Short mmCIF file of C-alpha atoms and ligand atoms in Angstrom, two decimals:
data_model
loop_
_atom_site.label_atom_id
_atom_site.label_comp_id
_atom_site.label_asym_id
_atom_site.label_seq_id
_atom_site.Cartn_x
_atom_site.Cartn_y
_atom_site.Cartn_z
CA MET W 1255 24.01 5.72 10.93
CA PRO W 1256 21.85 3.80 8.09
CA ARG W 1257 19.93 6.56 6.17
CA PRO W 1258 16.67 7.76 8.32
CA LEU W 1259 14.27 4.11 7.18
CA GLN W 1260 10.33 5.07 5.75
CA PHE W 1261 7.53 4.45 8.48
CA HIS W 1262 4.75 3.87 7.17
CA ALA W 1263 1.53 3.45 9.51
CA PHE W 1264 -0.59 -0.07 7.62
CA THR W 1265 -4.40 0.01 7.77
CA MET W 1266 -7.53 -0.52 5.98
CA ASN W 1267 -10.85 1.18 6.21
CA CYS W 1268 -12.67 -2.37 6.68
CA VAL W 1269 -13.05 -4.78 9.92
CA SER W 1270 -10.26 -7.19 10.01
CA PHE W 1271 -7.62 -5.76 6.75
CA ILE W 1272 -4.73 -8.85 7.65
CA ASN W 1273 -4.41 -10.17 10.53
CA HIS W 1274 -7.71 -12.09 10.60
CA GLY W 1275 -9.45 -12.88 13.84
CA LEU W 1276 -8.61 -9.78 15.77
CA TRP W 1277 -11.16 -7.80 15.24
CA ARG W 1278 -13.19 -9.79 18.23
CA HIS W 1279 -9.77 -9.01 20.95
CA PRO W 1280 -11.47 -6.59 23.17
CA GLU W 1281 -8.79 -3.94 23.56
CA GLY W 1282 -9.14 -3.24 19.79
CA ARG W 1283 -11.96 -0.96 18.05
CA HIS W 1284 -11.75 -2.26 14.37
CA VAL W 1285 -15.52 -2.44 14.62
CA ASP W 1286 -15.83 1.04 14.56
CA TYR W 1287 -13.85 1.69 11.03
CA THR W 1288 -16.87 3.71 9.72
CA ASP W 1289 -17.07 6.17 12.58
CA LEU W 1290 -14.52 9.36 11.67
CA GLY W 1291 -13.20 10.29 15.25
CA GLY W 1292 -11.73 6.97 15.71
CA TRP W 1293 -9.60 7.41 12.46
CA VAL W 1294 -8.84 10.59 13.38
CA ASP W 1295 -7.84 9.74 16.43
CA LEU W 1296 -5.51 7.34 14.69
CA ALA W 1297 -4.36 9.98 12.44
CA ARG W 1298 -3.08 11.89 15.92
CA LEU W 1299 -1.50 9.15 16.85
CA VAL W 1300 0.07 7.82 14.10
CA GLU W 1301 1.73 11.55 13.07
CA ARG W 1302 2.79 11.54 17.07
CA ALA W 1303 4.38 8.27 16.83
CA GLY W 1304 6.65 9.53 13.76
CA PHE W 1305 5.43 7.50 11.28
CA ASP W 1306 5.34 9.38 7.55
CA THR W 1307 1.82 8.13 6.23
CA LEU W 1308 -0.79 6.47 7.46
CA PHE W 1309 -1.39 4.03 4.21
CA PHE W 1310 -4.21 2.56 3.31
CA ALA W 1311 -4.76 -0.47 1.54
CA ASP W 1312 -7.89 -1.31 -0.48
CA THR W 1313 -9.88 -3.67 -2.74
CA VAL W 1314 -12.75 -3.04 -5.13
CA GLY W 1315 -13.70 -6.92 -4.98
CA VAL W 1316 -13.98 -9.94 -2.26
CA TYR W 1317 -11.61 -12.46 -1.96
CA GLU W 1318 -13.61 -15.95 -3.47
CA GLY W 1319 -12.80 -18.81 -3.66
CA TYR W 1320 -12.72 -20.41 -0.60
CA GLN W 1321 -14.80 -23.90 -0.55
CA GLY W 1322 -15.73 -22.44 -3.29
CA GLY W 1323 -17.26 -19.08 -2.42
CA ARG W 1324 -17.10 -16.09 -0.28
CA GLU W 1325 -18.92 -17.08 2.39
CA THR W 1326 -16.02 -17.29 5.02
CA THR W 1327 -14.75 -14.29 3.59
CA VAL W 1328 -17.81 -12.57 4.20
CA ARG W 1329 -18.84 -14.04 7.17
CA GLU W 1330 -14.92 -13.16 9.30
CA ALA W 1331 -14.98 -9.60 7.35
CA VAL W 1332 -11.85 -10.07 5.43
CA GLN W 1333 -12.20 -6.94 4.34
CA ILE W 1334 -15.41 -6.81 3.53
CA PRO W 1335 -17.63 -4.71 4.73
CA ASN W 1336 -14.74 -1.91 3.26
CA GLY W 1337 -15.01 1.88 2.91
CA ASP W 1338 -13.83 4.38 0.84
CA PRO W 1339 -10.06 5.64 1.80
CA SER W 1340 -9.83 7.98 -0.15
CA VAL W 1341 -13.01 9.41 1.34
CA LEU W 1342 -11.19 9.70 4.61
CA ILE W 1343 -8.44 11.92 3.66
CA PRO W 1344 -9.18 15.76 4.09
CA ALA W 1345 -10.74 15.55 7.90
CA LEU W 1346 -7.59 13.19 8.69
CA ALA W 1347 -5.42 16.22 7.47
CA HIS W 1348 -6.89 18.91 8.76
CA ALA W 1349 -6.74 17.25 12.58
CA THR W 1350 -2.49 16.90 11.59
CA GLU W 1351 0.26 18.80 10.12
CA ASP W 1352 2.70 16.64 8.68
CA LEU W 1353 1.80 13.06 7.62
CA GLY W 1354 1.20 11.76 4.77
CA PHE W 1355 -1.51 9.87 3.54
CA ALA W 1356 -1.52 7.36 1.25
CA PHE W 1357 -4.45 5.26 -0.38
CA THR W 1358 -4.37 2.74 -3.09
CA SER W 1359 -7.05 3.34 -5.78
CA SER W 1360 -6.95 0.70 -8.88
CA VAL W 1361 -6.98 1.50 -12.36
CA GLN W 1362 -9.84 -0.19 -13.05
CA GLN W 1363 -12.25 1.18 -10.60
CA ALA W 1364 -12.23 4.81 -11.47
CA HIS W 1365 -11.66 6.27 -15.04
CA PRO W 1366 -8.88 8.87 -15.10
CA PHE W 1367 -10.43 11.78 -15.77
CA GLU W 1368 -12.20 11.55 -12.71
CA PHE W 1369 -9.28 10.35 -10.24
CA ALA W 1370 -6.67 12.55 -11.69
CA ARG W 1371 -9.41 15.42 -10.12
CA ARG W 1372 -9.63 13.87 -6.75
CA VAL W 1373 -6.28 13.42 -6.58
CA SER W 1374 -6.03 16.78 -7.31
CA THR W 1375 -7.76 18.47 -5.14
CA LEU W 1376 -7.02 16.02 -2.05
CA ASP W 1377 -3.11 17.21 -2.62
CA HIS W 1378 -4.70 20.73 -2.61
CA LEU W 1379 -6.71 20.66 0.70
CA THR W 1380 -3.36 17.98 2.61
CA GLY W 1381 -0.96 21.01 1.27
CA GLY W 1382 0.78 18.01 -0.74
CA ARG W 1383 0.78 15.41 1.75
CA VAL W 1384 -0.75 12.07 -0.91
CA ALA W 1385 0.84 9.34 -2.07
CA TRP W 1386 -1.48 6.97 -4.55
CA ASN W 1387 -0.71 3.24 -4.22
CA ILE W 1388 -1.38 1.80 -8.06
CA VAL W 1389 -2.48 -1.09 -8.03
CA THR W 1390 -4.55 -2.90 -11.07
CA SER W 1391 -6.85 -5.45 -9.10
CA PHE W 1392 -5.53 -8.59 -9.63
CA GLN W 1393 -9.34 -10.49 -8.64
CA PRO W 1394 -12.13 -11.77 -11.09
CA SER W 1395 -14.93 -10.34 -8.70
CA ALA W 1396 -13.29 -6.52 -9.35
CA ALA W 1397 -13.03 -6.83 -12.98
CA ARG W 1398 -16.49 -8.17 -13.02
CA ASN W 1399 -17.49 -4.77 -11.10
CA PHE W 1400 -16.18 -2.70 -13.66
CA ASN W 1401 -17.52 -3.97 -17.18
CA SER W 1402 -15.73 -7.87 -17.02
CA ASP W 1403 -17.12 -10.38 -16.71
CA THR W 1404 -13.84 -12.42 -16.60
CA ALA W 1405 -10.61 -11.54 -14.40
CA ILE W 1406 -8.36 -9.28 -16.64
CA ALA W 1407 -5.08 -10.55 -17.61
CA LEU W 1408 -1.78 -10.14 -16.08
CA GLN W 1409 -0.47 -8.04 -19.09
CA ASP W 1410 -3.46 -6.42 -20.37
CA ARG W 1411 -3.77 -5.01 -16.80
CA TYR W 1412 -0.28 -3.11 -16.39
CA ALA W 1413 -0.96 -2.64 -20.82
CA TRP W 1414 -3.99 -0.59 -18.51
CA ALA W 1415 -2.06 0.89 -16.43
CA GLU W 1416 0.85 2.54 -18.34
CA GLU W 1417 -1.90 3.57 -20.16
CA TYR W 1418 -3.87 5.09 -17.34
CA MET W 1419 -0.55 6.38 -16.08
CA GLU W 1420 0.19 8.54 -19.70
CA VAL W 1421 -3.35 10.46 -19.04
CA VAL W 1422 -2.36 10.80 -15.66
CA TYR W 1423 0.50 12.67 -16.08
CA LYS W 1424 -0.59 14.41 -19.35
CA LEU W 1425 -3.38 16.42 -16.54
CA TRP W 1426 -1.25 16.45 -13.52
CA GLU W 1427 1.55 17.43 -15.26
CA GLY W 1428 1.49 18.95 -18.78
CA SER W 1429 -1.89 20.32 -18.93
CA TRP W 1430 -1.55 23.43 -16.71
CA GLU W 1431 1.71 25.30 -17.42
CA ASP W 1432 3.90 27.02 -14.15
CA GLY W 1433 2.31 30.24 -14.20
CA ALA W 1434 -0.79 29.43 -15.32
CA VAL W 1435 -2.56 30.25 -12.69
CA LEU W 1436 -2.04 34.96 -12.37
CA ARG W 1437 -5.33 35.33 -9.40
CA ASP W 1438 -4.41 39.10 -11.25
CA ALA W 1439 -7.45 40.48 -9.58
CA GLU W 1440 -6.96 43.97 -11.04
CA ARG W 1441 -6.90 42.47 -14.30
CA GLY W 1442 -9.22 40.71 -13.55
CA ILE W 1443 -7.04 37.53 -14.83
CA TYR W 1444 -7.47 34.84 -12.64
CA THR W 1445 -6.08 31.85 -15.16
CA ASP W 1446 -4.05 33.10 -18.54
CA PRO W 1447 -6.27 31.01 -20.80
CA ALA W 1448 -2.97 30.60 -23.36
CA ARG W 1449 -0.99 28.35 -20.38
CA VAL W 1450 -4.07 26.11 -20.09
CA HIS W 1451 -3.61 22.93 -22.34
CA SER W 1452 -5.92 20.61 -23.67
CA ILE W 1453 -4.57 16.77 -23.46
CA ASP W 1454 -6.44 15.19 -26.95
CA HIS W 1455 -5.33 12.20 -25.12
CA ARG W 1456 -6.80 9.06 -27.61
CA GLY W 1457 -5.82 5.96 -26.11
CA GLU W 1458 -6.61 2.11 -27.18
CA ARG W 1459 -9.36 2.23 -23.85
CA TYR W 1460 -9.31 6.02 -23.31
CA LYS W 1461 -10.42 9.75 -24.38
CA VAL W 1462 -9.29 12.35 -22.92
CA ALA W 1463 -9.30 15.77 -24.55
CA GLY W 1464 -8.78 17.72 -21.14
CA PRO W 1465 -8.43 20.58 -19.93
CA HIS W 1466 -7.51 19.47 -16.49
CA LEU W 1467 -10.21 21.06 -14.09
CA ALA W 1468 -7.31 21.44 -11.39
CA GLU W 1469 -5.27 24.33 -11.42
CA PRO W 1470 -1.59 22.61 -10.63
CA SER W 1471 -1.47 21.34 -6.89
CA PRO W 1472 2.36 21.14 -4.64
CA GLN W 1473 2.98 17.90 -5.87
CA ARG W 1474 0.80 18.19 -8.97
CA THR W 1475 1.62 14.28 -9.24
CA PRO W 1476 1.36 12.74 -6.03
CA VAL W 1477 3.97 10.28 -4.57
CA LEU W 1478 3.47 7.18 -5.76
CA PHE W 1479 3.55 4.01 -4.46
CA GLN W 1480 2.89 0.71 -6.19
CA ALA W 1481 2.87 -2.84 -4.91
CA GLY W 1482 2.63 -5.73 -8.22
CA SER W 1483 5.62 -8.81 -7.98
CA SER W 1484 4.84 -10.83 -10.81
CA GLU W 1485 7.45 -9.50 -13.35
CA ALA W 1486 5.23 -7.24 -15.42
CA GLY W 1487 4.15 -5.44 -11.71
CA ARG W 1488 8.41 -5.33 -11.35
CA THR W 1489 8.45 -3.68 -14.70
CA PHE W 1490 6.17 -1.05 -13.67
CA ALA W 1491 7.54 -0.22 -10.37
CA GLY W 1492 10.88 0.40 -12.08
CA ARG W 1493 9.40 2.71 -14.55
CA HIS W 1494 6.22 4.58 -12.23
CA ALA W 1495 7.43 3.85 -8.42
CA GLU W 1496 8.72 6.23 -5.74
CA GLY W 1497 8.09 3.25 -3.43
CA THR W 1498 7.09 -0.54 -3.71
CA PHE W 1499 6.18 -2.87 -1.65
CA ILE W 1500 7.20 -6.10 -0.68
CA ILE W 1501 5.34 -8.77 1.84
CA VAL W 1502 8.67 -11.64 1.45
CA PRO W 1503 9.20 -13.50 4.25
CA ASP W 1504 12.65 -12.41 5.48
CA PRO W 1505 15.88 -10.26 4.07
CA SER W 1506 17.50 -12.68 1.71
CA SER W 1507 14.33 -12.56 -0.38
CA ALA W 1508 14.24 -9.06 -0.20
CA GLU W 1509 17.95 -9.06 -1.90
CA VAL W 1510 16.20 -10.44 -5.05
CA ALA W 1511 13.10 -8.41 -5.00
CA VAL W 1512 15.36 -4.81 -4.75
CA SER W 1513 17.80 -5.86 -7.28
CA LYS W 1514 15.48 -7.07 -9.89
CA VAL W 1515 13.26 -4.38 -9.73
CA ARG W 1516 16.47 -1.56 -9.95
CA GLU W 1517 17.78 -2.85 -12.71
CA ARG W 1518 14.43 -1.58 -14.50
CA ALA W 1519 14.66 1.26 -12.40
CA VAL W 1520 17.76 1.89 -14.01
CA ALA W 1521 16.85 0.29 -17.44
CA ALA W 1522 13.37 2.99 -17.90
CA GLY W 1523 16.33 5.69 -17.63
CA ARG W 1524 16.06 6.22 -13.97
CA ALA W 1525 18.35 5.72 -10.88
CA ALA W 1526 18.48 2.32 -9.15
CA GLY W 1527 18.17 4.72 -5.61
CA ASP W 1528 14.44 5.83 -7.22
CA VAL W 1529 13.25 3.65 -6.32
CA THR W 1530 12.12 2.65 -2.44
CA PHE W 1531 11.62 -0.52 -1.07
CA VAL W 1532 8.41 -0.81 1.36
CA GLN W 1533 8.40 -4.39 3.35
CA GLY W 1534 5.75 -5.42 4.89
CA LEU W 1535 5.78 -6.66 9.10
CA SER W 1536 3.51 -6.59 11.75
CA LEU W 1537 5.50 -5.87 15.35
CA VAL W 1538 4.47 -7.42 17.98
CA VAL W 1539 6.59 -5.22 21.07
CA GLY W 1540 6.83 -5.71 24.35
CA SER W 1541 9.66 -4.63 26.89
CA THR W 1542 10.79 -8.36 27.91
CA GLU W 1543 10.93 -11.00 25.40
CA GLU W 1544 8.58 -12.99 27.72
CA GLU W 1545 5.86 -9.99 27.36
CA ALA W 1546 6.69 -9.54 23.55
CA HIS W 1547 5.84 -13.50 23.44
CA ARG W 1548 2.58 -13.27 25.84
CA LEU W 1549 0.93 -11.26 23.50
CA ASN W 1550 1.75 -12.58 20.45
CA ALA W 1551 0.23 -15.89 21.96
CA GLU W 1552 -2.99 -14.23 23.09
CA PHE W 1553 -3.63 -12.89 19.66
CA GLU W 1554 -2.53 -15.93 18.06
CA GLU W 1555 -5.06 -17.40 20.14
CA TYR W 1556 -7.28 -14.81 17.99
CA LEU W 1557 -6.09 -15.78 14.55
CA SER W 1558 -8.15 -17.53 12.08
CA ASP W 1559 -7.18 -20.65 10.01
CA ASP W 1560 -10.43 -20.04 8.24
CA ALA W 1561 -10.26 -15.78 7.28
CA PHE W 1562 -6.34 -16.21 6.73
CA LEU W 1563 -7.03 -19.00 3.82
CA ALA W 1564 -9.92 -17.46 2.37
CA HIS W 1565 -7.66 -14.49 1.68
CA VAL W 1566 -4.76 -16.39 0.70
CA SER W 1567 -7.22 -18.66 -1.94
CA GLY W 1568 -8.47 -15.16 -3.13
CA ASN W 1569 -5.08 -14.02 -3.79
CA VAL W 1570 -4.14 -17.19 -5.56
CA GLY W 1571 -6.88 -18.15 -7.29
CA LYS W 1572 -7.03 -21.42 -5.70
CA ASP W 1573 -9.06 -23.22 -2.87
CA PHE W 1574 -7.20 -23.80 -0.10
CA SER W 1575 -10.05 -25.61 1.61
CA VAL W 1576 -8.80 -28.56 0.18
CA ILE W 1577 -6.19 -29.20 2.93
CA ASP W 1578 -7.05 -29.37 6.43
CA PRO W 1579 -5.39 -26.01 7.93
CA ALA W 1580 -3.69 -28.08 10.57
CA THR W 1581 -1.89 -30.69 8.12
CA PRO W 1582 1.92 -30.61 8.18
CA LEU W 1583 3.65 -28.77 5.29
CA THR W 1584 5.50 -32.39 4.85
CA GLU W 1585 2.90 -34.69 5.51
CA VAL W 1586 1.07 -32.41 2.76
CA ILE W 1587 3.72 -32.86 -0.35
CA LYS W 1588 4.04 -36.73 1.41
CA ASN W 1589 -0.03 -37.64 0.74
CA ASP W 1590 -0.72 -35.65 -1.92
CA VAL W 1591 0.93 -36.81 -4.84
CA ASN W 1592 -1.70 -35.17 -7.49
CA MET W 1593 -0.94 -31.74 -5.97
CA GLU W 1594 -1.42 -29.06 -8.11
CA GLY W 1595 1.68 -27.05 -9.11
CA VAL W 1596 0.63 -24.11 -7.31
CA PHE W 1597 0.42 -25.63 -4.31
CA ARG W 1598 3.72 -27.77 -5.13
CA ALA W 1599 5.75 -24.39 -5.33
CA MET W 1600 3.69 -22.66 -2.70
CA ILE W 1601 5.21 -25.13 -0.42
CA GLU W 1602 8.72 -25.47 -1.39
CA GLY W 1603 9.33 -21.34 -0.97
CA ALA W 1604 7.29 -21.34 2.13
CA PRO W 1605 8.40 -18.77 4.64
CA PRO W 1606 10.44 -20.55 7.56
CA GLY W 1607 8.59 -21.15 11.07
CA ALA W 1608 5.39 -22.80 8.56
CA ARG W 1609 5.09 -25.57 9.34
CA THR W 1610 1.12 -26.70 9.06
CA TRP W 1611 -0.94 -25.76 5.94
CA GLY W 1612 -2.70 -22.67 8.44
CA ASP W 1613 0.33 -21.52 9.70
CA MET W 1614 2.02 -21.11 5.94
CA ALA W 1615 -1.35 -19.50 4.44
CA LYS W 1616 -0.73 -16.74 7.61
CA LEU W 1617 2.81 -16.44 6.75
CA LEU W 1618 1.95 -15.76 3.48
CA VAL W 1619 -0.23 -12.65 4.24
CA SER W 1620 1.46 -11.18 6.97
CA THR W 1621 5.44 -11.81 7.89
CA ARG W 1622 4.97 -11.17 11.78
CA VAL W 1623 8.45 -9.87 14.30
CA VAL W 1624 7.70 -10.08 18.27
CA GLY W 1625 10.45 -8.68 20.68
CA THR W 1626 11.76 -6.30 22.32
CA PRO W 1627 12.06 -2.70 20.96
CA ASP W 1628 15.59 -3.59 20.46
CA GLN W 1629 15.18 -7.28 18.89
CA ILE W 1630 12.79 -5.75 16.64
CA ALA W 1631 15.46 -3.05 15.74
CA ASP W 1632 18.23 -5.16 15.36
CA GLN W 1633 15.14 -7.16 12.59
CA LEU W 1634 14.94 -4.04 11.08
CA GLU W 1635 18.73 -3.34 10.51
CA ARG W 1636 18.85 -6.69 9.05
CA TRP W 1637 16.23 -5.19 6.51
CA ALA W 1638 17.52 -2.41 5.78
CA ALA W 1639 21.20 -4.28 4.68
CA ALA W 1640 19.40 -5.78 2.37
CA GLY W 1641 17.97 -2.99 0.43
CA VAL W 1642 14.84 -2.39 2.31
CA GLY W 1643 13.98 1.62 2.86
CA GLY W 1644 11.33 1.48 4.77
CA PHE W 1645 8.91 -0.57 6.62
CA ASN W 1646 4.65 -0.57 6.20
CA VAL W 1647 4.21 -1.53 10.26
CA THR W 1648 0.88 -3.39 9.97
CA VAL W 1649 -1.89 -2.94 12.25
CA VAL W 1650 -2.70 -6.04 14.33
CA ILE W 1651 -5.08 -4.18 16.91
CA THR W 1652 -6.20 -0.77 16.41
CA PRO W 1653 -5.35 1.40 18.20
CA GLY W 1654 -2.94 -0.79 20.36
CA THR W 1655 -0.20 -1.32 17.78
CA PHE W 1656 0.28 2.04 17.05
CA GLU W 1657 0.58 2.96 20.73
CA ASP W 1658 2.77 0.34 21.43
CA PHE W 1659 4.98 1.52 18.69
CA ALA W 1660 4.64 5.00 20.26
CA GLU W 1661 5.68 4.07 23.60
CA HIS W 1662 8.46 1.51 22.54
CA LEU W 1663 9.84 1.44 19.37
CA THR W 1664 9.83 5.53 18.18
CA PRO W 1665 12.51 6.37 20.73
CA VAL W 1666 14.93 3.49 19.70
CA LEU W 1667 14.97 4.08 16.15
CA ARG W 1668 14.97 7.53 17.06
CA ALA W 1669 18.32 7.12 19.22
CA ARG W 1670 20.03 4.33 16.31
CA GLY W 1671 19.10 6.73 14.04
CA LEU W 1672 16.55 4.44 11.90
CA MET W 1673 13.86 6.95 12.52
CA ARG W 1674 13.65 10.76 11.59
CA ASP W 1675 13.79 12.85 14.71
CA ARG W 1676 11.30 14.96 13.46
CA TYR W 1677 9.43 15.99 10.20
CA ALA W 1678 11.19 17.69 7.60
CA PRO W 1679 8.97 20.73 5.57
CA GLY W 1680 7.49 20.65 2.83
CA THR W 1681 5.36 18.10 0.72
CA LEU W 1682 5.41 14.35 1.32
CA ARG W 1683 7.39 14.09 -1.14
CA GLU W 1684 10.34 16.61 0.17
CA LYS W 1685 9.66 15.02 3.74
CA LEU W 1686 10.17 11.13 1.95
CA SER W 1687 12.82 12.05 0.21
CA GLY W 1688 14.45 14.97 0.59
CA ALA W 1689 14.60 16.34 -2.88
CA GLY W 1690 11.63 18.35 -4.61
CA ALA W 1691 8.09 18.89 -4.72
CA ARG W 1692 7.90 17.44 -7.69
CA LEU W 1693 9.05 14.39 -9.44
CA PRO W 1694 12.70 15.04 -11.22
CA GLU W 1695 13.63 15.23 -15.20
CA ARG W 1696 14.23 12.06 -15.23
CA HIS W 1697 10.47 10.54 -13.92
CA PRO W 1698 8.84 9.34 -17.39
CA ALA W 1699 6.03 11.94 -15.87
CA ALA W 1700 8.31 14.45 -16.78
CA ARG W 1701 8.08 14.29 -20.39
CA PHE W 1702 4.49 14.86 -20.49
CA ARG W 1703 5.12 18.36 -19.17
CA LYS W 1704 5.22 20.16 -22.38
CA LEU W 1705 2.47 19.66 -24.08
C1 FMN L 2277 1.96 -5.04 0.60
C2 FMN L 2277 1.68 -5.58 -0.90
C3 FMN L 2277 0.38 -4.25 0.01
C4 FMN L 2277 -0.94 -4.84 -1.92
N1 FMN L 2277 -1.61 -3.93 -1.60
C5 FMN L 2277 -3.01 -3.98 -2.29
C6 FMN L 2277 -3.49 -3.41 -2.04
O1 FMN L 2277 -3.96 -2.75 -1.23
N2 FMN L 2277 -5.04 -3.52 -3.23
C7 FMN L 2277 -4.98 -4.31 -3.52
O2 FMN L 2277 -5.72 -4.17 -4.90
N3 FMN L 2277 -3.58 -5.09 -4.76
C8 FMN L 2277 -2.93 -4.92 -3.61
N4 FMN L 2277 -1.65 -5.91 -3.23
C9 FMN L 2277 -1.48 -6.11 -4.77
C10 FMN L 2277 -0.68 -6.08 -5.71
O3 FMN L 2277 -0.78 -4.71 -6.30
C11 FMN L 2277 -0.90 -6.94 -6.73
O4 FMN L 2277 -1.87 -7.14 -7.60
C12 FMN L 2277 0.01 -8.19 -6.55
O5 FMN L 2277 1.14 -8.10 -5.65
C13 FMN L 2277 0.07 -9.31 -7.96
O6 FMN L 2277 1.18 -8.94 -8.59
P1 FMN L 2277 1.01 -8.17 -10.01
O7 FMN L 2277 -0.13 -7.57 -10.03
O8 FMN L 2277 1.78 -7.92 -10.60
O9 FMN L 2277 0.17 -9.52 -10.11
C14 FMN L 2277 -0.89 -5.23 -2.52
C15 FMN L 2277 0.19 -6.67 -2.90
C16 FMN L 2277 1.45 -6.08 -1.35
C17 FMN L 2277 2.97 -7.59 -2.13
#
């Protein structure tokens, strides 16, 4: 039997996350994203379905560049409007018992002292069920929101992230010793002051004296996820991440990503198995093959080429409107001898099944698997054989995607041993890894434990 895999319900506090256009589907509740009751219902649903976490992506900039601007992005609600995901978590934790809550936060968006305190507060309030998806924000529009005139260069983003990690590790792991909190009402000592330390961090970007203001939370450092795909991003994942996200078109591409990050984990003094690889997939399941394909065809009618192209333009930093979405990829290559290198490279590596420019944009943003529960489980096993240890099940229709998952997939995945039968006790880290509540000694955070 394969080891149980991780399953994350992948969504965002916004109208249109990945499967753009589907917010118009009559069965979807996408437009109700400002309603807390809807989120509470969703958290309960995904817990019933056995997911490990409700996973929130986030962005702090706007996708721009398509047709030279951001009009399509705004018109089609491509991740704008959106709301802060971390604010939802206490209410959702209160309505659930075991579900984890992962949220994305960019090193550019919050000062590490403020961020560390917010995360410790969340870790306390959730009983240790919080994970942080560390991103560095590649979008120039995000950088312009946080004191910069231009995009931050790749190497600088990851150098920034390294310092950011050092500050938060010092606060979470080093500032308060175990046993500092005595809660001794008789002697009037809540905390032993000798066991609470300043961190006195003085780096290139931050000066943080400390001490951390929150007392140690169940996990101290939250479970760490990361999603960088450049070489610098992979090196960062190898050093810090307990889970890393990939969106690759097929299992053989996954194998490449997995081996590269594992090498870097080992080079950083960690074990190859310390990092779990989580592939993003949109699943369309039906009780018969015909039903699944009928549903998929119905969804495709709502998908918006324009919105996908606006999303990819923002991701890649090139205007994808210069080519008509209906143009077959073979024609694009034939006609456009002056095609920019980045477009050519993308076409040459286009995901299987992409026939046109519009298809390619869709498939770059989301890999979709369509079929019966058994067919989908077969596919997931193929990914698992390539080293993938979990899936970000990307919302197609909210909440329908997760209702279908609970009804059709949970029983089959459990019967095959691919999904846990029940939640393990303890914090999110204990549930996911079966190890301790805190990061292991070989993780770089551990060296800040004795300040
Ligand atoms: C599956 C996946 C999910 C991602 N989620 C987010 C996100 O929620 N917010 C964000 O700003 N970036 C997100 N990214 C972008 C990455 O953080 C990263 O910036 C991007 O992959 C480019 O890699 P690089 O930073 O190594 O250049 C995601 C990337 C992938 C592959």
